[in-house]
Amino acid sequence: MKVLELPSSVEELGMGAFYGSQLESFVIPEKVTTIPTALFQQCEKLRTVYLGTEVGALSAYVFDGCLLEHLYVPVKDFLPMCHDEAFAGMRCSYEECVLHVPAGCKNMYRNGFLWSNFLQIK
């Protein structure tokens, strides 16, 4: 499995930085606060993404072309904001992708803009 875990010192990622990569799993460092536009666009093998606890915003087309199966969002003190097109172009459906959230936060995500589209929230 091709996994990329960046150093904890990374605070920012560039737009489309991993476009078309062969990654299967990715861990976003804790200090990253914004997921930029098209970060994983056309990463057809990407199945699992772990966001950091400081992520406050997801930009457009982050997972465009991805067949995401698991998205881990450990943010519990606030609901990360999503651009209208944050999940646009995902090759998987909201029924197939499992959204993993912190204990006690399921209702917050179930009622959140775009997060509520995920049918499997654990």
Short mmCIF file of N, CA and C in Angstrom, two decimals:
data_model
loop_
_atom_site.label_atom_id
_atom_site.label_comp_id
_atom_site.label_asym_id
_atom_site.label_seq_id
_atom_site.Cartn_x
_atom_site.Cartn_y
_atom_site.Cartn_z
N MET A 1 0.84 -1.17 0.00
CA MET A 1 0.00 0.00 0.00
C MET A 1 0.89 1.24 0.00
N LYS A 2 0.60 2.17 -0.88
CA LYS A 2 1.37 3.41 -0.96
C LYS A 2 0.75 4.44 -0.04
N VAL A 3 1.47 4.73 1.05
CA VAL A 3 0.99 5.66 2.07
C VAL A 3 1.98 6.81 2.16
N LEU A 4 1.45 8.02 2.28
CA LEU A 4 2.32 9.16 2.49
C LEU A 4 1.90 9.86 3.76
N GLU A 5 2.85 10.00 4.65
CA GLU A 5 2.63 10.73 5.89
C GLU A 5 3.71 11.80 5.95
N LEU A 6 3.30 13.05 5.83
CA LEU A 6 4.24 14.17 5.81
C LEU A 6 4.73 14.47 7.22
N PRO A 7 5.87 15.15 7.33
CA PRO A 7 6.39 15.52 8.65
C PRO A 7 5.39 16.42 9.39
N SER A 8 5.40 16.35 10.70
CA SER A 8 4.48 17.14 11.52
C SER A 8 4.74 18.63 11.40
N SER A 9 5.89 19.03 10.90
CA SER A 9 6.22 20.45 10.75
C SER A 9 5.52 21.11 9.56
N VAL A 10 4.95 20.32 8.65
CA VAL A 10 4.26 20.87 7.47
C VAL A 10 2.99 21.59 7.92
N GLU A 11 2.85 22.85 7.46
CA GLU A 11 1.70 23.67 7.84
C GLU A 11 0.79 24.00 6.65
N GLU A 12 1.29 23.83 5.44
CA GLU A 12 0.52 24.23 4.26
C GLU A 12 0.80 23.27 3.11
N LEU A 13 -0.25 23.01 2.33
CA LEU A 13 -0.13 22.16 1.15
C LEU A 13 -0.54 22.99 -0.06
N GLY A 14 0.06 22.73 -1.21
CA GLY A 14 -0.23 23.51 -2.41
C GLY A 14 -1.40 22.95 -3.21
N MET A 15 -2.03 23.83 -3.96
CA MET A 15 -3.16 23.47 -4.81
C MET A 15 -2.73 22.36 -5.78
N GLY A 16 -3.51 21.27 -5.81
CA GLY A 16 -3.23 20.16 -6.72
C GLY A 16 -1.91 19.47 -6.48
N ALA A 17 -1.37 19.58 -5.29
CA ALA A 17 -0.02 19.07 -4.99
C ALA A 17 0.17 17.58 -5.29
N PHE A 18 -0.88 16.80 -5.15
CA PHE A 18 -0.73 15.36 -5.36
C PHE A 18 -1.53 14.88 -6.57
N TYR A 19 -1.81 15.78 -7.49
CA TYR A 19 -2.60 15.48 -8.69
C TYR A 19 -2.09 14.20 -9.37
N GLY A 20 -3.01 13.26 -9.56
CA GLY A 20 -2.71 12.05 -10.31
C GLY A 20 -1.73 11.09 -9.66
N SER A 21 -1.42 11.28 -8.39
CA SER A 21 -0.46 10.39 -7.74
C SER A 21 -1.04 8.98 -7.55
N GLN A 22 -0.19 8.05 -7.25
CA GLN A 22 -0.58 6.65 -7.05
C GLN A 22 -0.81 6.32 -5.59
N LEU A 23 -0.94 7.34 -4.75
CA LEU A 23 -1.16 7.12 -3.32
C LEU A 23 -2.45 6.36 -3.06
N GLU A 24 -2.42 5.52 -2.04
CA GLU A 24 -3.60 4.78 -1.62
C GLU A 24 -4.12 5.31 -0.28
N SER A 25 -3.23 5.88 0.50
CA SER A 25 -3.59 6.40 1.82
C SER A 25 -2.74 7.64 2.10
N PHE A 26 -3.33 8.61 2.79
CA PHE A 26 -2.61 9.86 3.05
C PHE A 26 -2.98 10.39 4.42
N VAL A 27 -1.97 10.85 5.16
CA VAL A 27 -2.18 11.42 6.49
C VAL A 27 -1.78 12.90 6.42
N ILE A 28 -2.74 13.77 6.68
CA ILE A 28 -2.48 15.21 6.65
C ILE A 28 -1.97 15.65 8.02
N PRO A 29 -0.86 16.36 8.05
CA PRO A 29 -0.27 16.80 9.33
C PRO A 29 -1.23 17.66 10.16
N GLU A 30 -1.05 17.61 11.45
CA GLU A 30 -1.91 18.32 12.40
C GLU A 30 -1.96 19.83 12.20
N LYS A 31 -0.88 20.44 11.75
CA LYS A 31 -0.81 21.90 11.63
C LYS A 31 -1.49 22.45 10.37
N VAL A 32 -1.86 21.58 9.44
CA VAL A 32 -2.51 22.04 8.21
C VAL A 32 -3.94 22.44 8.54
N THR A 33 -4.32 23.67 8.18
CA THR A 33 -5.65 24.18 8.51
C THR A 33 -6.61 24.22 7.31
N THR A 34 -6.04 24.26 6.10
CA THR A 34 -6.87 24.33 4.89
C THR A 34 -6.44 23.26 3.90
N ILE A 35 -7.41 22.54 3.39
CA ILE A 35 -7.14 21.56 2.34
C ILE A 35 -7.37 22.30 1.02
N PRO A 36 -6.31 22.51 0.23
CA PRO A 36 -6.42 23.35 -0.96
C PRO A 36 -7.17 22.69 -2.12
N THR A 37 -7.57 23.51 -3.05
CA THR A 37 -8.29 23.07 -4.24
C THR A 37 -7.55 21.94 -4.94
N ALA A 38 -8.31 20.91 -5.30
CA ALA A 38 -7.83 19.79 -6.11
C ALA A 38 -6.60 19.08 -5.54
N LEU A 39 -6.46 19.08 -4.23
CA LEU A 39 -5.28 18.48 -3.61
C LEU A 39 -5.04 17.05 -4.10
N PHE A 40 -6.10 16.25 -4.17
CA PHE A 40 -5.97 14.84 -4.58
C PHE A 40 -6.65 14.56 -5.91
N GLN A 41 -6.84 15.57 -6.73
CA GLN A 41 -7.56 15.39 -8.00
C GLN A 41 -6.91 14.29 -8.84
N GLN A 42 -7.76 13.39 -9.35
CA GLN A 42 -7.37 12.28 -10.21
C GLN A 42 -6.42 11.29 -9.54
N CYS A 43 -6.47 11.19 -8.23
CA CYS A 43 -5.72 10.15 -7.50
C CYS A 43 -6.62 8.92 -7.44
N GLU A 44 -6.65 8.18 -8.51
CA GLU A 44 -7.60 7.09 -8.69
C GLU A 44 -7.42 5.94 -7.71
N LYS A 45 -6.27 5.81 -7.11
CA LYS A 45 -6.02 4.72 -6.16
C LYS A 45 -6.23 5.13 -4.71
N LEU A 46 -6.48 6.42 -4.48
CA LEU A 46 -6.63 6.91 -3.11
C LEU A 46 -7.91 6.36 -2.49
N ARG A 47 -7.76 5.67 -1.36
CA ARG A 47 -8.91 5.05 -0.68
C ARG A 47 -9.14 5.60 0.72
N THR A 48 -8.07 6.04 1.39
CA THR A 48 -8.18 6.47 2.79
C THR A 48 -7.41 7.76 3.01
N VAL A 49 -8.09 8.73 3.66
CA VAL A 49 -7.45 10.00 4.00
C VAL A 49 -7.73 10.31 5.46
N TYR A 50 -6.67 10.70 6.16
CA TYR A 50 -6.77 11.12 7.56
C TYR A 50 -6.49 12.62 7.60
N LEU A 51 -7.48 13.42 7.95
CA LEU A 51 -7.27 14.85 8.11
C LEU A 51 -6.69 15.12 9.48
N GLY A 52 -6.00 16.25 9.63
CA GLY A 52 -5.45 16.64 10.92
C GLY A 52 -6.52 17.30 11.78
N THR A 53 -6.24 17.44 13.05
CA THR A 53 -7.22 18.00 14.00
C THR A 53 -7.44 19.49 13.84
N GLU A 54 -6.58 20.18 13.09
CA GLU A 54 -6.71 21.62 12.91
C GLU A 54 -7.37 22.02 11.59
N VAL A 55 -7.75 21.04 10.76
CA VAL A 55 -8.36 21.36 9.47
C VAL A 55 -9.68 22.09 9.70
N GLY A 56 -9.76 23.30 9.15
CA GLY A 56 -10.96 24.12 9.31
C GLY A 56 -11.70 24.34 8.02
N ALA A 57 -11.09 23.99 6.87
CA ALA A 57 -11.74 24.24 5.59
C ALA A 57 -11.25 23.27 4.52
N LEU A 58 -12.19 22.83 3.71
CA LEU A 58 -11.89 22.01 2.54
C LEU A 58 -12.28 22.82 1.31
N SER A 59 -11.35 23.00 0.39
CA SER A 59 -11.60 23.77 -0.82
C SER A 59 -12.28 22.90 -1.88
N ALA A 60 -12.45 23.43 -3.07
CA ALA A 60 -13.16 22.75 -4.15
C ALA A 60 -12.36 21.58 -4.74
N TYR A 61 -13.08 20.57 -5.16
CA TYR A 61 -12.55 19.43 -5.92
C TYR A 61 -11.39 18.71 -5.24
N VAL A 62 -11.40 18.68 -3.93
CA VAL A 62 -10.32 18.02 -3.18
C VAL A 62 -10.19 16.56 -3.58
N PHE A 63 -11.31 15.86 -3.74
CA PHE A 63 -11.29 14.43 -4.02
C PHE A 63 -11.80 14.08 -5.42
N ASP A 64 -11.75 15.03 -6.33
CA ASP A 64 -12.22 14.82 -7.71
C ASP A 64 -11.46 13.67 -8.36
N GLY A 65 -12.20 12.66 -8.79
CA GLY A 65 -11.59 11.50 -9.44
C GLY A 65 -11.13 10.41 -8.49
N CYS A 66 -11.34 10.58 -7.20
CA CYS A 66 -10.92 9.60 -6.20
C CYS A 66 -12.04 8.61 -5.90
N LEU A 67 -11.65 7.39 -5.59
CA LEU A 67 -12.58 6.36 -5.18
C LEU A 67 -12.42 6.15 -3.68
N LEU A 68 -12.65 7.22 -2.95
CA LEU A 68 -12.44 7.24 -1.50
C LEU A 68 -13.36 6.27 -0.79
N GLU A 69 -12.81 5.51 0.16
CA GLU A 69 -13.60 4.57 0.95
C GLU A 69 -13.73 5.01 2.40
N HIS A 70 -12.68 5.68 2.92
CA HIS A 70 -12.67 6.11 4.32
C HIS A 70 -12.08 7.50 4.43
N LEU A 71 -12.82 8.39 5.10
CA LEU A 71 -12.34 9.74 5.37
C LEU A 71 -12.41 9.95 6.88
N TYR A 72 -11.25 10.14 7.50
CA TYR A 72 -11.16 10.34 8.94
C TYR A 72 -11.04 11.83 9.23
N VAL A 73 -11.99 12.36 9.99
CA VAL A 73 -12.01 13.78 10.33
C VAL A 73 -12.04 13.88 11.86
N PRO A 74 -10.88 14.06 12.50
CA PRO A 74 -10.82 14.06 13.95
C PRO A 74 -11.18 15.39 14.61
N VAL A 75 -11.68 16.34 13.83
CA VAL A 75 -12.02 17.66 14.36
C VAL A 75 -13.29 17.56 15.19
N LYS A 76 -13.21 17.98 16.47
CA LYS A 76 -14.36 17.84 17.35
C LYS A 76 -14.86 19.14 17.95
N ASP A 77 -14.04 20.19 17.96
CA ASP A 77 -14.44 21.43 18.59
C ASP A 77 -15.24 22.35 17.66
N PHE A 78 -15.20 22.07 16.37
CA PHE A 78 -15.94 22.86 15.37
C PHE A 78 -16.14 21.99 14.14
N LEU A 79 -17.04 22.39 13.29
CA LEU A 79 -17.31 21.67 12.06
C LEU A 79 -16.49 22.29 10.93
N PRO A 80 -15.58 21.54 10.30
CA PRO A 80 -14.81 22.11 9.20
C PRO A 80 -15.75 22.60 8.08
N MET A 81 -15.46 23.78 7.55
CA MET A 81 -16.26 24.34 6.47
C MET A 81 -15.86 23.68 5.16
N CYS A 82 -16.85 23.49 4.31
CA CYS A 82 -16.61 22.89 3.00
C CYS A 82 -17.06 23.84 1.90
N HIS A 83 -16.23 23.98 0.88
CA HIS A 83 -16.64 24.69 -0.33
C HIS A 83 -17.78 23.88 -0.95
N ASP A 84 -18.67 24.53 -1.66
CA ASP A 84 -19.80 23.85 -2.30
C ASP A 84 -19.37 22.63 -3.13
N GLU A 85 -18.18 22.72 -3.71
CA GLU A 85 -17.68 21.67 -4.59
C GLU A 85 -16.56 20.84 -3.94
N ALA A 86 -16.47 20.84 -2.63
CA ALA A 86 -15.40 20.12 -1.94
C ALA A 86 -15.35 18.64 -2.31
N PHE A 87 -16.52 18.03 -2.42
CA PHE A 87 -16.58 16.60 -2.72
C PHE A 87 -17.02 16.32 -4.16
N ALA A 88 -17.08 17.36 -4.99
CA ALA A 88 -17.50 17.20 -6.38
C ALA A 88 -16.52 16.32 -7.14
N GLY A 89 -17.06 15.46 -7.97
CA GLY A 89 -16.22 14.62 -8.82
C GLY A 89 -15.70 13.36 -8.18
N MET A 90 -16.09 13.09 -6.93
CA MET A 90 -15.66 11.83 -6.31
C MET A 90 -16.23 10.67 -7.11
N ARG A 91 -15.43 9.68 -7.37
CA ARG A 91 -15.89 8.50 -8.11
C ARG A 91 -16.69 7.56 -7.23
N CYS A 92 -16.63 7.76 -5.93
CA CYS A 92 -17.43 6.95 -5.02
C CYS A 92 -18.66 7.76 -4.64
N SER A 93 -19.63 7.09 -4.11
CA SER A 93 -20.83 7.80 -3.69
C SER A 93 -20.77 8.06 -2.19
N TYR A 94 -21.65 8.93 -1.74
CA TYR A 94 -21.73 9.21 -0.31
C TYR A 94 -22.21 7.98 0.46
N GLU A 95 -22.84 7.04 -0.23
CA GLU A 95 -23.28 5.80 0.41
C GLU A 95 -22.10 4.88 0.66
N GLU A 96 -21.10 4.94 -0.21
CA GLU A 96 -19.97 4.02 -0.14
C GLU A 96 -18.86 4.50 0.78
N CYS A 97 -18.61 5.79 0.82
CA CYS A 97 -17.51 6.33 1.61
C CYS A 97 -17.94 6.49 3.08
N VAL A 98 -17.13 5.95 3.97
CA VAL A 98 -17.42 6.04 5.40
C VAL A 98 -16.71 7.26 5.97
N LEU A 99 -17.48 8.11 6.65
CA LEU A 99 -16.94 9.28 7.32
C LEU A 99 -16.72 8.92 8.78
N HIS A 100 -15.47 8.98 9.23
CA HIS A 100 -15.12 8.64 10.61
C HIS A 100 -14.91 9.94 11.38
N VAL A 101 -15.68 10.12 12.46
CA VAL A 101 -15.62 11.36 13.25
C VAL A 101 -15.38 11.00 14.73
N PRO A 102 -14.98 11.99 15.54
CA PRO A 102 -14.73 11.72 16.95
C PRO A 102 -16.00 11.28 17.69
N ALA A 103 -15.81 10.53 18.75
CA ALA A 103 -16.92 10.08 19.59
C ALA A 103 -17.72 11.30 20.07
N GLY A 104 -19.02 11.20 20.01
CA GLY A 104 -19.89 12.27 20.47
C GLY A 104 -20.15 13.36 19.45
N CYS A 105 -19.57 13.24 18.26
CA CYS A 105 -19.70 14.30 17.24
C CYS A 105 -20.55 13.89 16.03
N LYS A 106 -21.09 12.70 16.07
CA LYS A 106 -21.84 12.19 14.92
C LYS A 106 -22.98 13.12 14.51
N ASN A 107 -23.75 13.62 15.47
CA ASN A 107 -24.88 14.50 15.13
C ASN A 107 -24.41 15.83 14.55
N MET A 108 -23.31 16.36 15.04
CA MET A 108 -22.77 17.61 14.52
C MET A 108 -22.47 17.47 13.02
N TYR A 109 -21.82 16.36 12.65
CA TYR A 109 -21.50 16.13 11.24
C TYR A 109 -22.74 15.76 10.44
N ARG A 110 -23.63 15.00 11.03
CA ARG A 110 -24.86 14.61 10.33
C ARG A 110 -25.70 15.82 9.95
N ASN A 111 -25.57 16.91 10.69
CA ASN A 111 -26.35 18.12 10.43
C ASN A 111 -25.54 19.21 9.71
N GLY A 112 -24.30 18.93 9.38
CA GLY A 112 -23.42 19.93 8.78
C GLY A 112 -23.52 19.99 7.26
N PHE A 113 -23.27 21.17 6.72
CA PHE A 113 -23.30 21.39 5.28
C PHE A 113 -22.33 20.44 4.58
N LEU A 114 -22.82 19.70 3.64
CA LEU A 114 -22.13 18.67 2.86
C LEU A 114 -21.75 17.44 3.66
N TRP A 115 -21.36 17.60 4.90
CA TRP A 115 -21.05 16.43 5.73
C TRP A 115 -22.28 15.55 5.87
N SER A 116 -23.44 16.14 5.88
CA SER A 116 -24.69 15.39 6.04
C SER A 116 -24.97 14.47 4.86
N ASN A 117 -24.28 14.66 3.75
CA ASN A 117 -24.48 13.79 2.57
C ASN A 117 -23.92 12.39 2.80
N PHE A 118 -22.97 12.26 3.71
CA PHE A 118 -22.39 10.94 3.97
C PHE A 118 -23.42 10.11 4.73
N LEU A 119 -23.76 8.96 4.19
CA LEU A 119 -24.76 8.10 4.82
C LEU A 119 -24.16 7.22 5.90
N GLN A 120 -22.87 6.98 5.83
CA GLN A 120 -22.20 6.18 6.84
C GLN A 120 -21.27 7.08 7.66
N ILE A 121 -21.74 7.46 8.84
CA ILE A 121 -20.92 8.28 9.72
C ILE A 121 -20.68 7.47 10.99
N LYS A 122 -19.41 7.21 11.26
CA LYS A 122 -19.05 6.39 12.43
C LYS A 122 -18.13 7.16 13.34
#
